[in-house]
mmCIF file of C-alpha atoms in Angstrom:
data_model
loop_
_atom_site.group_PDB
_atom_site.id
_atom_site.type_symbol
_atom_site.label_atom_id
_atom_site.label_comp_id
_atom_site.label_asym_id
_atom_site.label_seq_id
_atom_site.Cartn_x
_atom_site.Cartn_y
_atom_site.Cartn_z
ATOM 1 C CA UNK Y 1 4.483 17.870 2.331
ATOM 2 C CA UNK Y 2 2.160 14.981 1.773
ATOM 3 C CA UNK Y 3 0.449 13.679 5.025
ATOM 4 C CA UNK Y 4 -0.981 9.999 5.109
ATOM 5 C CA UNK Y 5 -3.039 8.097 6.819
ATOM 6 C CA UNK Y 6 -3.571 4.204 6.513
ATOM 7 C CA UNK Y 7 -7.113 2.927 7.949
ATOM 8 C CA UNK Y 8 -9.061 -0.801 7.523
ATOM 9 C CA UNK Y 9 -6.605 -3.267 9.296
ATOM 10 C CA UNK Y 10 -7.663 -5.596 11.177
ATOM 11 C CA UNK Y 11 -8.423 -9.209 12.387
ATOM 12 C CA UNK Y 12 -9.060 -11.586 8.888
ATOM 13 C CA UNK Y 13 -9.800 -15.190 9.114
ATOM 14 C CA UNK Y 14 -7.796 -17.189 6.239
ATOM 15 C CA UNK Y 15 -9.336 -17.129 3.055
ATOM 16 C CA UNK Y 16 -11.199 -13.889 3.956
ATOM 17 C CA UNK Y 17 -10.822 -10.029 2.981
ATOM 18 C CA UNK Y 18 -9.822 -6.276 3.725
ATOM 19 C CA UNK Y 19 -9.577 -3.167 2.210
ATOM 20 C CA UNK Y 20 -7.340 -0.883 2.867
ATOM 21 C CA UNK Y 21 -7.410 3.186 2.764
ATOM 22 C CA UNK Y 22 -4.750 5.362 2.416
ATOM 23 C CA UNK Y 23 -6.076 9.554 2.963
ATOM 24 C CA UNK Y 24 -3.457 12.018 1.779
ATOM 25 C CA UNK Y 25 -3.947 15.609 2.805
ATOM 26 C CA UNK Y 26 -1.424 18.394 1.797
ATOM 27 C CA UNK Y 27 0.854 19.020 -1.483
ATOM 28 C CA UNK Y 28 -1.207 17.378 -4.205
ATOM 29 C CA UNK Y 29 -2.162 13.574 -3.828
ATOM 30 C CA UNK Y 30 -2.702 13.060 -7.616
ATOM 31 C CA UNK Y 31 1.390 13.933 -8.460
ATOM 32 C CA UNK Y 32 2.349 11.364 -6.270
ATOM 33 C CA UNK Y 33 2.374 7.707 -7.233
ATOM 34 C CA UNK Y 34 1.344 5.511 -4.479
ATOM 35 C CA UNK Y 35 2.758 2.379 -2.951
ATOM 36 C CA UNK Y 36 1.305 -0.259 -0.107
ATOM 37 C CA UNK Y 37 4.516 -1.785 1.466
ATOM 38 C CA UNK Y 38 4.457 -4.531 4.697
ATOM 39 C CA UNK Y 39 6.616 -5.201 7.487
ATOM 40 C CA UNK Y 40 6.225 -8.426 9.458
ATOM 41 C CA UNK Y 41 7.984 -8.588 13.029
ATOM 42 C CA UNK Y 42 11.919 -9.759 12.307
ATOM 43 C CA UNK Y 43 11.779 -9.161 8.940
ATOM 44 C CA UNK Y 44 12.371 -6.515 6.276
ATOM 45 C CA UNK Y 45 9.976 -4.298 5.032
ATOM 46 C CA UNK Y 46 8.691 -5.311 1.433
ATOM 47 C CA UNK Y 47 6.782 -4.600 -1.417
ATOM 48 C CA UNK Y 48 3.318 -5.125 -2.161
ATOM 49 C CA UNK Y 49 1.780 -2.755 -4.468
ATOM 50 C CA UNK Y 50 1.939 0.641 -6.810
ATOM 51 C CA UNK Y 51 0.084 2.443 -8.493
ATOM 52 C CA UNK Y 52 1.208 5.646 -10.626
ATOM 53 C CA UNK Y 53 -0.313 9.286 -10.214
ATOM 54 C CA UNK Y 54 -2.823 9.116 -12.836
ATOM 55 C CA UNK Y 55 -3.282 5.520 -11.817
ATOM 56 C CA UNK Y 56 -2.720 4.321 -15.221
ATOM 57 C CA UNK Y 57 -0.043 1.859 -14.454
ATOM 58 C CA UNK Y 58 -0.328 -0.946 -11.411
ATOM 59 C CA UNK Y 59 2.324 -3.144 -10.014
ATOM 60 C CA UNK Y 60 2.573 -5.815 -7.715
ATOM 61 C CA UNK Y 61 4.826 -8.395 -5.687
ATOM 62 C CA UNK Y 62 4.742 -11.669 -7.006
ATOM 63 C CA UNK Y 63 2.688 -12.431 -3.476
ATOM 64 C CA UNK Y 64 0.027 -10.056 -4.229
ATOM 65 C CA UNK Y 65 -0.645 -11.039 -7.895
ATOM 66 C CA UNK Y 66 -3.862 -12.055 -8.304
ATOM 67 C CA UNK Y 67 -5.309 -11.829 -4.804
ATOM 68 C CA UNK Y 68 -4.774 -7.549 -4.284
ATOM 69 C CA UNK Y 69 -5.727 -5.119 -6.236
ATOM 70 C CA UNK Y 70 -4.371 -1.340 -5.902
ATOM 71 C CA UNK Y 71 -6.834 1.640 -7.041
ATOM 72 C CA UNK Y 72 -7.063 5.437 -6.057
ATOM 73 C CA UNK Y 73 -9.468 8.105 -6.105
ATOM 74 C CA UNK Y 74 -7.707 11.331 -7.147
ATOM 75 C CA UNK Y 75 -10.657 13.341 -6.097
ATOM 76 C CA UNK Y 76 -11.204 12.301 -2.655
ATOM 77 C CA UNK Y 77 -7.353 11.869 -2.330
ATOM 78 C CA UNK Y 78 -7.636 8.717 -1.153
ATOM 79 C CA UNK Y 79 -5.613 5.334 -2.337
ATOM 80 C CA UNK Y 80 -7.182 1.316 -1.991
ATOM 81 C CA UNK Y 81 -5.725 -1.865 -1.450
ATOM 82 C CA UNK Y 82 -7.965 -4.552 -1.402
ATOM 83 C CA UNK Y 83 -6.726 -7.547 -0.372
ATOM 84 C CA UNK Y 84 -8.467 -11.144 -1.055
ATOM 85 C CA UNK Y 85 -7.965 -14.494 -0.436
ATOM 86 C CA UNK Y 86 -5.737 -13.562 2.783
ATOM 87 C CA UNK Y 87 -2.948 -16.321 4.129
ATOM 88 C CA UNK Y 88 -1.278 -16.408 7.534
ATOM 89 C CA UNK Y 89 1.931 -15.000 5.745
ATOM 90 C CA UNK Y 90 0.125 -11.885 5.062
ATOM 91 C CA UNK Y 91 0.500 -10.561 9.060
ATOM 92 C CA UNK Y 92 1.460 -7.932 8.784
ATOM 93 C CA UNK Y 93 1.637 -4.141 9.351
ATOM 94 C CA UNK Y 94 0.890 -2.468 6.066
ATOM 95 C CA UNK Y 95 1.959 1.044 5.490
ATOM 96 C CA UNK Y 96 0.997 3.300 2.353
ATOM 97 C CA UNK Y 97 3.814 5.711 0.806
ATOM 98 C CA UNK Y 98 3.816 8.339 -2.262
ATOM 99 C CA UNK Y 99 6.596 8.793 -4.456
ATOM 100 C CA UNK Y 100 7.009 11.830 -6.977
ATOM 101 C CA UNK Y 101 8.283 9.450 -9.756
ATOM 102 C CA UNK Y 102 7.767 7.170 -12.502
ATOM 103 C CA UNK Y 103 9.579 4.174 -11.671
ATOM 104 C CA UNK Y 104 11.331 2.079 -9.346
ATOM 105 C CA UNK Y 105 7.760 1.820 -7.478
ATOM 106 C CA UNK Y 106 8.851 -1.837 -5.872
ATOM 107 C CA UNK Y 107 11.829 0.382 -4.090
ATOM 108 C CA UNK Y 108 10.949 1.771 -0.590
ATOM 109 C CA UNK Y 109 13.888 3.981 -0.093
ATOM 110 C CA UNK Y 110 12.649 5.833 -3.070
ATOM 111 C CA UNK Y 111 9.411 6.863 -1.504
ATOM 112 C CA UNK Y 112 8.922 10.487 0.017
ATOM 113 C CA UNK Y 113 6.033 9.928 2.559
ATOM 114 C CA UNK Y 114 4.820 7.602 4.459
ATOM 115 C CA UNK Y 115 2.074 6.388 6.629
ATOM 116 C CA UNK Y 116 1.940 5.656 10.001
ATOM 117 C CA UNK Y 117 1.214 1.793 9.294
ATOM 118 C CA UNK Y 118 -2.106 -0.333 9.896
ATOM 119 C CA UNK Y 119 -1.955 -4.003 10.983
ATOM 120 C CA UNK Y 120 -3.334 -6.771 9.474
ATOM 121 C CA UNK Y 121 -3.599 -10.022 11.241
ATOM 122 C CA UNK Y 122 -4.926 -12.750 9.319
ATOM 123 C CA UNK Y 123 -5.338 -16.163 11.695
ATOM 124 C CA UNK Y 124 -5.352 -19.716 10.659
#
């Protein structure tokens, strides 16, 4: 079992920045690859971000590409998204999962674990 915890939402004007945390406690973090996902109200949750367990491979949504960037520290267990250049569009709640796979990263119903979800609210 692989226990996560999302931290660093908040309130963002437009144009500005967060980082995101993602602490895993349990089974080891550093098997798991590690995804950032984000559900805005009425709408399906979606892909943002992966990163595999060694964190030698990083993938993103066409959205993300060039303003995020996905990391992770295997020793402190702990996984990054920082976010720049923030839009409106980017409300959302933003949840961390970890998969114990290679591929299909972009795929949420592959994931094992998940987060409890932080909120990010970026204002006009």
């Amino acid at each position: 079992q692989v226990q996560l915890v999302e931290s660093g939402g908040g309130l963002v004007q437009a144009g500005g920045s967060l980082r995101l945390s993602c602490a895993a406690s349990g089974r080891t973090f550093s098997s798991y690859a590690m995804g950032w996902f984000r559900q805005a109200p009425g709408k399906e949750r979606e892909f943002v971000a992966a990163i595999t367990a060694a964190g030698g491979s990083t993938y993103y949504a066409d959205s993300a590409k060039g303003r995020f960037t996905v990391s992770r520290d295997n020793v402190k267990n702990t996984g990054f998204l920082q976010m720049n250049g923030l839009k409106p569009e980017d409300t959302a709640i933003y949840f961390c999962a970890a998969a114990l796979r290679l591929n299909g990263l972009d795929r949420a119903g592959l994931y094992d674990y998940w987060g409890q979800g932080t909120q990010v609210t970026v204002s006009s």
